[in-house]
Structure formats: structure tokens, C-alpha cells
Amino acid sequence: MKAPRTAIVGVHEHPRRVEPDLSAWQIKAACAAEALADAGLTWSDVDAVYDASETGPGAGLAIAEYLGITPSVVDTTSVGGSSYQAHVAHARDAIRAGRARVALLTYGSTARSKATGGAAFQWNYGPVAEQETPYGLTLIGSYALAARRHMHEYGTTPEQLAEIAVIAREHALRNPDAVAGLEAMRIPAVPLTVDAVLGSKPIADPLRLLDCCLVNDGGGAVVLAAEDVVPDTRKAPVWVLGAAESAKSVDFGSDITSSAAVESGAAAFGQAGVKPSDIDIAMIYDSFTITTLMILEDLGFCAKGEGGPFVQGAGLRAGDAGRLSLNTDGGGLSSSHPGMRGLFLLIEAARQLRGESTAQVDGARLAVAHGNGGQLGTRHNAGTVILGRDRP
């Protein structure tokens, strides 16, 4: 008997980026209800729950009680920003094995209003406590190390990194929720230029303020279902064609210009039976501009070291002549990054393939949603999901 296929059948993103009157739990629950309504399903249909414990220790177990459901599968995998790509892979496997039929993924954060609900973990073990923290390495510092090394090895320029922020802002300005969010955070909702990015405040050389993601409140939910459930759902399904994970840590001989996406991307594309050149929509984690540039290389959209010229000349804007469109919701750089962005990548990829994006790409049929958890330049996790309009 052939294993059942899996599809995304419901999505919802919390529309507001500053939400002082709600808790992260309330955001998660509201998004879950809306995603189930989008799917045309009910709470009683959910038999698997996936949670990254971003609202605190044990939250992955408590979320089922909070939502009033009794799932047979509870998965609390927490690997930072790539947690939700891991959840898709795990939900697909549970559905294939017949252990679940409808899976619910939720995320909620009040990282801006209450400084809570962002990343679910803090580095506090051996190598970090002994060899990094005492010498002042910060989160952005680890990305800056990767960026400076990439510049040294391949001649990448600050102007090329800035182009990623410029593209993200162009897409954000077509997204009403992103525009309202920028205004609520007192960030001018205006186009960016490369000069504006280069002229913004230095944070960790060579990264500047506009090379860095937003910090906002937000949340979302995704509903996945087995193919026998799909005929009962409201909208066209978005099929999971491939999903894979990988992890990487560093030692004295590591190449910090390469990420774990090399392994997860190759596996996911192999499962899907497609190539990077086939992809229409690339939803790539953009905690910082260097994150996106390195991952584009590591997923095979261009060769290692060619990311700089690629982002300048590949036509990555929705509607450009180029085939690939990048972070069409505005990305973490200009739309939403409440601490862990992986779920939003899935939501926008699904919207694109359903024809519902605010920066819609005509005829989009294939998308990749790639999350990065942890920190480039040190230890991190990669999750790659390939999605398609057509059933495999």
C-alpha cells in the first residue's frame, strides 16, 4: 500500500506586529483557529501537535491542553528558526506511518512588546560558556564573522548584501500587514536603497542596522493533512514534495562560509525530484542579509562564492524577468521576525502556490521554504521543505 501524501491545507499569519494586549499563547490560539477555518477543519480533526516551546519550557506539552484538544502525536522539537521545517518533515513521516491525519503547527511571540516568546533556547553549555561568551561573541557577532570571512574568500561586497535588504523592502511595501507593522514600530515604510543600507548604523562589522531583521510581535499557524483529508478541505492543497534537516557545528578547521543547508537542501531536492532551477519562489531565512546569501549558495541556486553577483543580477523581485522570486512577503528584514521565522516561510510559500500573496508571482508552481536555527558562524540547524501545487 502506498504511503499517504501530505499537504498544507490551512495557513494563517497574525496580522499585527505590535501586540501589547495579547500573550504569545493567545496569539498562537487565535492563529490556530484561523488556520483551521482556512482549511475548513475543526479542533476535533487535529490528532498531531507540533510546538517549538517558544513560549517557555514545557509549552509543547501544555499547548494541547490550552487549545482543548487531545492529540495522539505531540512533537516538541526546538531547533530555533528551522523548527517548523523540522515539524513539517516529522508530520509528513507521522502521516506516512498512519499515526496522524491532521497536524497543527503554531507559533506566537511577544518579543517586541514584552521581550518574551522569541527563540526558545539559550546557549549555555561547554563550548559556548568556555570559549565564546567570555570573549564577547554575540549572536550578531557570529553572523558578522561569517560575512567577513565570505568577503575575504570570495570578494563579496557590502553593496551585494545590501541588495537583499532592498529586495525585501520592495516586497514588504506590497504587503499591507508589513507596511502597518513598520509604521507601528516607527520605521519609515519607504523603499530602501543600497546607499541607505550602507549608511545605516554599524552593528557588527560588516553588518549594519538594515542588514538585520526586525524584532516584532507576531505568530502564525499551519495545518497539514493526509491526502484522504484533502477533498474535505476548503482550498487547493499545497503538497509537501520534500523535507529534510541537517545540523552543523564548528571546530578550528570549519568553513564558516558554508552552512548545513548544503546537506538538507540536497536531500529535500532529491526527495522532490526537482532542481533549484525549477523553483519559482524561494522563502529563505533572513535573520541577516548574509544568512540569505549563504543559503542561496548552499541550496544550489548559484555556486559557492557567487552569491553576491547572483543577488544583484538574478531578477529576484516578484514580477522580474528572472525565474526566482525571493522572500515575497517582505522577509524578516522588512515584514516579520518575532524571534523564530521558520513558520512564516511556510505560510508565504503556501500563499504563493495558492495565488494569494500580496506580491503574487504568476504561474508559481514550486517553492522552497528554508529555515536556519541557531547561528551561522557557530552551531546551527537547517531545514529545507519543497512545496508544489501539483500532487506528487
PDB file of C-alpha atoms in Angstrom, residues 195-364:
ATOM      1  CA  ASP A 195      23.183  53.614  -0.068  1.00  0.00           C
ATOM      2  CA  ALA A 196      20.576  53.761   2.705  1.00  0.00           C
ATOM      3  CA  VAL A 197      21.560  50.297   3.922  1.00  0.00           C
ATOM      4  CA  LEU A 198      25.261  51.166   3.821  1.00  0.00           C
ATOM      5  CA  GLY A 199      24.564  54.423   5.622  1.00  0.00           C
ATOM      6  CA  SER A 200      22.654  52.825   8.483  1.00  0.00           C
ATOM      7  CA  LYS A 201      24.161  52.371  11.932  1.00  0.00           C
ATOM      8  CA  PRO A 202      27.065  49.886  12.221  1.00  0.00           C
ATOM      9  CA  ILE A 203      26.140  46.942  14.454  1.00  0.00           C
ATOM     10  CA  ALA A 204      28.852  44.280  13.999  1.00  0.00           C
ATOM     11  CA  ASP A 205      31.291  44.870  11.164  1.00  0.00           C
ATOM     12  CA  PRO A 206      30.486  44.398   8.312  1.00  0.00           C
ATOM     13  CA  LEU A 207      26.762  44.206   9.201  1.00  0.00           C
ATOM     14  CA  ARG A 208      24.761  47.380   9.669  1.00  0.00           C
ATOM     15  CA  LEU A 209      21.329  48.061  11.124  1.00  0.00           C
ATOM     16  CA  LEU A 210      19.456  47.476   7.857  1.00  0.00           C
ATOM     17  CA  ASP A 211      21.328  44.199   7.336  1.00  0.00           C
ATOM     18  CA  CYS A 212      19.491  42.960  10.450  1.00  0.00           C
ATOM     19  CA  CYS A 213      15.998  41.555  10.860  1.00  0.00           C
ATOM     20  CA  LEU A 214      13.140  43.233  12.667  1.00  0.00           C
ATOM     21  CA  VAL A 215      12.194  42.388  16.244  1.00  0.00           C
ATOM     22  CA  ASN A 216       8.404  42.343  16.474  1.00  0.00           C
ATOM     23  CA  ASP A 217       5.431  40.551  17.963  1.00  0.00           C
ATOM     24  CA  GLY A 218       3.666  38.003  15.801  1.00  0.00           C
ATOM     25  CA  GLY A 219       2.647  34.461  15.171  1.00  0.00           C
ATOM     26  CA  GLY A 220       1.056  32.041  12.805  1.00  0.00           C
ATOM     27  CA  ALA A 221      -0.244  28.538  12.251  1.00  0.00           C
ATOM     28  CA  VAL A 222      -0.058  25.860   9.576  1.00  0.00           C
ATOM     29  CA  VAL A 223      -2.330  22.840   9.148  1.00  0.00           C
ATOM     30  CA  LEU A 224      -1.074  19.756   7.325  1.00  0.00           C
ATOM     31  CA  ALA A 225      -3.237  16.810   6.344  1.00  0.00           C
ATOM     32  CA  ALA A 226      -3.100  13.386   4.751  1.00  0.00           C
ATOM     33  CA  GLU A 227      -4.318  13.197   1.171  1.00  0.00           C
ATOM     34  CA  ASP A 228      -7.528  11.411   2.133  1.00  0.00           C
ATOM     35  CA  VAL A 229      -8.457  14.506   4.185  1.00  0.00           C
ATOM     36  CA  VAL A 230      -7.702  16.934   1.324  1.00  0.00           C
ATOM     37  CA  PRO A 231     -11.037  16.508  -0.532  1.00  0.00           C
ATOM     38  CA  ASP A 232     -12.821  17.796   2.591  1.00  0.00           C
ATOM     39  CA  THR A 233     -10.730  20.985   2.855  1.00  0.00           C
ATOM     40  CA  ARG A 234     -11.681  24.433   1.560  1.00  0.00           C
ATOM     41  CA  LYS A 235      -8.787  25.454  -0.667  1.00  0.00           C
ATOM     42  CA  ALA A 236      -6.342  23.940  -3.112  1.00  0.00           C
ATOM     43  CA  PRO A 237      -3.711  21.878  -1.280  1.00  0.00           C
ATOM     44  CA  VAL A 238      -0.012  22.687  -1.308  1.00  0.00           C
ATOM     45  CA  TRP A 239       1.846  19.382  -1.412  1.00  0.00           C
ATOM     46  CA  VAL A 240       4.963  18.534   0.577  1.00  0.00           C
ATOM     47  CA  LEU A 241       7.346  17.187  -2.075  1.00  0.00           C
ATOM     48  CA  GLY A 242      10.497  17.009   0.036  1.00  0.00           C
ATOM     49  CA  ALA A 243      11.577  17.815   3.592  1.00  0.00           C
ATOM     50  CA  ALA A 244      14.967  17.304   5.228  1.00  0.00           C
ATOM     51  CA  GLU A 245      17.108  18.507   8.134  1.00  0.00           C
ATOM     52  CA  SER A 246      20.778  18.822   8.965  1.00  0.00           C
ATOM     53  CA  ALA A 247      22.969  20.306  11.678  1.00  0.00           C
ATOM     54  CA  LYS A 248      26.445  21.790  11.791  1.00  0.00           C
ATOM     55  CA  SER A 249      28.849  22.881  14.490  1.00  0.00           C
ATOM     56  CA  VAL A 250      32.291  24.379  14.108  1.00  0.00           C
ATOM     57  CA  ASP A 251      35.817  23.476  15.096  1.00  0.00           C
ATOM     58  CA  PHE A 252      39.186  25.010  14.255  1.00  0.00           C
ATOM     59  CA  GLY A 253      39.081  23.667  10.703  1.00  0.00           C
ATOM     60  CA  SER A 254      35.473  24.542   9.813  1.00  0.00           C
ATOM     61  CA  ASP A 255      34.468  26.565   6.795  1.00  0.00           C
ATOM     62  CA  ILE A 256      32.083  29.145   8.244  1.00  0.00           C
ATOM     63  CA  THR A 257      31.117  30.375   4.761  1.00  0.00           C
ATOM     64  CA  SER A 258      29.128  27.161   4.264  1.00  0.00           C
ATOM     65  CA  SER A 259      26.003  26.129   6.185  1.00  0.00           C
ATOM     66  CA  ALA A 260      24.087  22.946   6.967  1.00  0.00           C
ATOM     67  CA  ALA A 261      21.787  23.853   4.067  1.00  0.00           C
ATOM     68  CA  VAL A 262      24.218  22.002   1.809  1.00  0.00           C
ATOM     69  CA  GLU A 263      23.037  18.689   3.258  1.00  0.00           C
ATOM     70  CA  SER A 264      19.371  19.455   3.977  1.00  0.00           C
ATOM     71  CA  GLY A 265      18.871  21.082   0.577  1.00  0.00           C
ATOM     72  CA  ALA A 266      20.380  18.213  -1.386  1.00  0.00           C
ATOM     73  CA  ALA A 267      18.214  15.703   0.480  1.00  0.00           C
ATOM     74  CA  ALA A 268      14.979  17.699   0.078  1.00  0.00           C
ATOM     75  CA  PHE A 269      15.521  18.394  -3.608  1.00  0.00           C
ATOM     76  CA  GLY A 270      16.358  14.730  -4.112  1.00  0.00           C
ATOM     77  CA  GLN A 271      13.108  13.640  -2.466  1.00  0.00           C
ATOM     78  CA  ALA A 272      11.115  16.098  -4.555  1.00  0.00           C
ATOM     79  CA  GLY A 273      12.812  15.134  -7.814  1.00  0.00           C
ATOM     80  CA  VAL A 274      13.350  18.766  -8.777  1.00  0.00           C
ATOM     81  CA  LYS A 275      16.323  21.120  -9.126  1.00  0.00           C
ATOM     82  CA  PRO A 276      16.931  24.619  -7.767  1.00  0.00           C
ATOM     83  CA  SER A 277      16.488  25.943 -11.311  1.00  0.00           C
ATOM     84  CA  ASP A 278      12.896  24.611 -11.252  1.00  0.00           C
ATOM     85  CA  ILE A 279      11.897  26.698  -8.214  1.00  0.00           C
ATOM     86  CA  ASP A 280       9.654  29.744  -8.619  1.00  0.00           C
ATOM     87  CA  ILE A 281       9.531  31.023  -5.018  1.00  0.00           C
ATOM     88  CA  ALA A 282      12.429  30.983  -2.560  1.00  0.00           C
ATOM     89  CA  MET A 283      11.445  31.724   1.025  1.00  0.00           C
ATOM     90  CA  ILE A 284      14.885  31.862   2.637  1.00  0.00           C
ATOM     91  CA  TYR A 285      15.603  32.680   6.273  1.00  0.00           C
ATOM     92  CA  ASP A 286      16.813  36.280   6.526  1.00  0.00           C
ATOM     93  CA  SER A 287      17.794  36.964  10.096  1.00  0.00           C
ATOM     94  CA  PHE A 288      20.617  38.928   8.465  1.00  0.00           C
ATOM     95  CA  THR A 289      21.468  39.604   4.843  1.00  0.00           C
ATOM     96  CA  ILE A 290      24.432  37.229   4.993  1.00  0.00           C
ATOM     97  CA  THR A 291      22.096  34.412   6.081  1.00  0.00           C
ATOM     98  CA  THR A 292      20.132  34.635   2.855  1.00  0.00           C
ATOM     99  CA  LEU A 293      23.171  34.994   0.609  1.00  0.00           C
ATOM    100  CA  MET A 294      24.937  31.950   2.050  1.00  0.00           C
ATOM    101  CA  ILE A 295      21.826  29.779   1.984  1.00  0.00           C
ATOM    102  CA  LEU A 296      21.068  30.648  -1.645  1.00  0.00           C
ATOM    103  CA  GLU A 297      24.533  29.335  -2.465  1.00  0.00           C
ATOM    104  CA  ASP A 298      24.258  26.278  -0.250  1.00  0.00           C
ATOM    105  CA  LEU A 299      20.889  25.256  -1.694  1.00  0.00           C
ATOM    106  CA  GLY A 300      22.397  25.340  -5.182  1.00  0.00           C
ATOM    107  CA  PHE A 301      20.804  28.448  -6.675  1.00  0.00           C
ATOM    108  CA  CYS A 302      24.327  29.561  -7.509  1.00  0.00           C
ATOM    109  CA  ALA A 303      27.822  28.267  -6.888  1.00  0.00           C
ATOM    110  CA  LYS A 304      29.626  28.866  -3.600  1.00  0.00           C
ATOM    111  CA  GLY A 305      31.138  32.327  -3.673  1.00  0.00           C
ATOM    112  CA  GLU A 306      28.814  33.592  -6.403  1.00  0.00           C
ATOM    113  CA  GLY A 307      26.010  34.727  -4.101  1.00  0.00           C
ATOM    114  CA  GLY A 308      26.974  38.395  -4.355  1.00  0.00           C
ATOM    115  CA  PRO A 309      26.663  38.688  -8.137  1.00  0.00           C
ATOM    116  CA  PHE A 310      23.612  36.411  -8.028  1.00  0.00           C
ATOM    117  CA  VAL A 311      21.539  38.642  -5.739  1.00  0.00           C
ATOM    118  CA  GLN A 312      22.454  41.676  -7.845  1.00  0.00           C
ATOM    119  CA  GLY A 313      21.555  40.198 -11.196  1.00  0.00           C
ATOM    120  CA  ALA A 314      19.183  37.260 -10.854  1.00  0.00           C
ATOM    121  CA  GLY A 315      15.867  39.118 -11.036  1.00  0.00           C
ATOM    122  CA  LEU A 316      14.775  38.150  -7.526  1.00  0.00           C
ATOM    123  CA  ARG A 317      11.838  40.554  -7.321  1.00  0.00           C
ATOM    124  CA  ALA A 318       8.309  39.284  -7.837  1.00  0.00           C
ATOM    125  CA  GLY A 319       7.390  40.067 -11.430  1.00  0.00           C
ATOM    126  CA  ASP A 320      11.001  40.370 -12.617  1.00  0.00           C
ATOM    127  CA  ALA A 321      12.018  38.550 -15.748  1.00  0.00           C
ATOM    128  CA  GLY A 322      14.110  36.177 -13.651  1.00  0.00           C
ATOM    129  CA  ARG A 323      12.514  32.887 -12.692  1.00  0.00           C
ATOM    130  CA  LEU A 324      13.193  33.030  -8.956  1.00  0.00           C
ATOM    131  CA  SER A 325      11.380  35.381  -6.561  1.00  0.00           C
ATOM    132  CA  LEU A 326      12.855  35.878  -3.091  1.00  0.00           C
ATOM    133  CA  ASN A 327      11.010  36.415   0.230  1.00  0.00           C
ATOM    134  CA  THR A 328       7.905  37.848  -1.344  1.00  0.00           C
ATOM    135  CA  ASP A 329       6.179  38.783   1.937  1.00  0.00           C
ATOM    136  CA  GLY A 330       8.993  41.184   2.834  1.00  0.00           C
ATOM    137  CA  GLY A 331      11.027  38.703   4.822  1.00  0.00           C
ATOM    138  CA  GLY A 332      12.338  39.017   8.337  1.00  0.00           C
ATOM    139  CA  LEU A 333      14.197  42.118   7.220  1.00  0.00           C
ATOM    140  CA  SER A 334      11.050  44.146   6.487  1.00  0.00           C
ATOM    141  CA  SER A 335       7.908  42.142   7.349  1.00  0.00           C
ATOM    142  CA  SER A 336       8.137  39.901  10.418  1.00  0.00           C
ATOM    143  CA  HIS A 337      10.808  38.269  12.561  1.00  0.00           C
ATOM    144  CA  PRO A 338       9.485  37.716  16.096  1.00  0.00           C
ATOM    145  CA  GLY A 339      12.433  35.514  17.041  1.00  0.00           C
ATOM    146  CA  MET A 340      11.875  32.310  15.051  1.00  0.00           C
ATOM    147  CA  ARG A 341      10.813  32.898  11.458  1.00  0.00           C
ATOM    148  CA  GLY A 342      10.552  29.382  10.030  1.00  0.00           C
ATOM    149  CA  LEU A 343       6.744  29.168  10.165  1.00  0.00           C
ATOM    150  CA  PHE A 344       6.296  32.380   8.178  1.00  0.00           C
ATOM    151  CA  LEU A 345       8.368  30.932   5.340  1.00  0.00           C
ATOM    152  CA  LEU A 346       5.890  28.074   5.034  1.00  0.00           C
ATOM    153  CA  ILE A 347       2.905  30.417   5.213  1.00  0.00           C
ATOM    154  CA  GLU A 348       4.090  32.705   2.413  1.00  0.00           C
ATOM    155  CA  ALA A 349       5.211  29.800   0.227  1.00  0.00           C
ATOM    156  CA  ALA A 350       1.732  28.302   0.588  1.00  0.00           C
ATOM    157  CA  ARG A 351       0.086  31.651  -0.190  1.00  0.00           C
ATOM    158  CA  GLN A 352       2.145  31.969  -3.347  1.00  0.00           C
ATOM    159  CA  LEU A 353       1.236  28.493  -4.561  1.00  0.00           C
ATOM    160  CA  ARG A 354      -2.447  29.177  -3.777  1.00  0.00           C
ATOM    161  CA  GLY A 355      -2.308  32.506  -5.646  1.00  0.00           C
ATOM    162  CA  GLU A 356      -2.915  34.574  -2.505  1.00  0.00           C
ATOM    163  CA  SER A 357       0.304  36.538  -1.974  1.00  0.00           C
ATOM    164  CA  THR A 358       0.404  40.322  -1.898  1.00  0.00           C
ATOM    165  CA  ALA A 359       3.368  40.067  -4.289  1.00  0.00           C
ATOM    166  CA  GLN A 360       1.939  37.228  -6.335  1.00  0.00           C
ATOM    167  CA  VAL A 361       4.137  35.541  -8.929  1.00  0.00           C
ATOM    168  CA  ASP A 362       2.067  34.460 -11.909  1.00  0.00           C
ATOM    169  CA  GLY A 363       2.061  30.736 -12.519  1.00  0.00           C
ATOM    170  CA  ALA A 364       4.086  29.833  -9.409  1.00  0.00           C
TER     171      ALA A 364
END
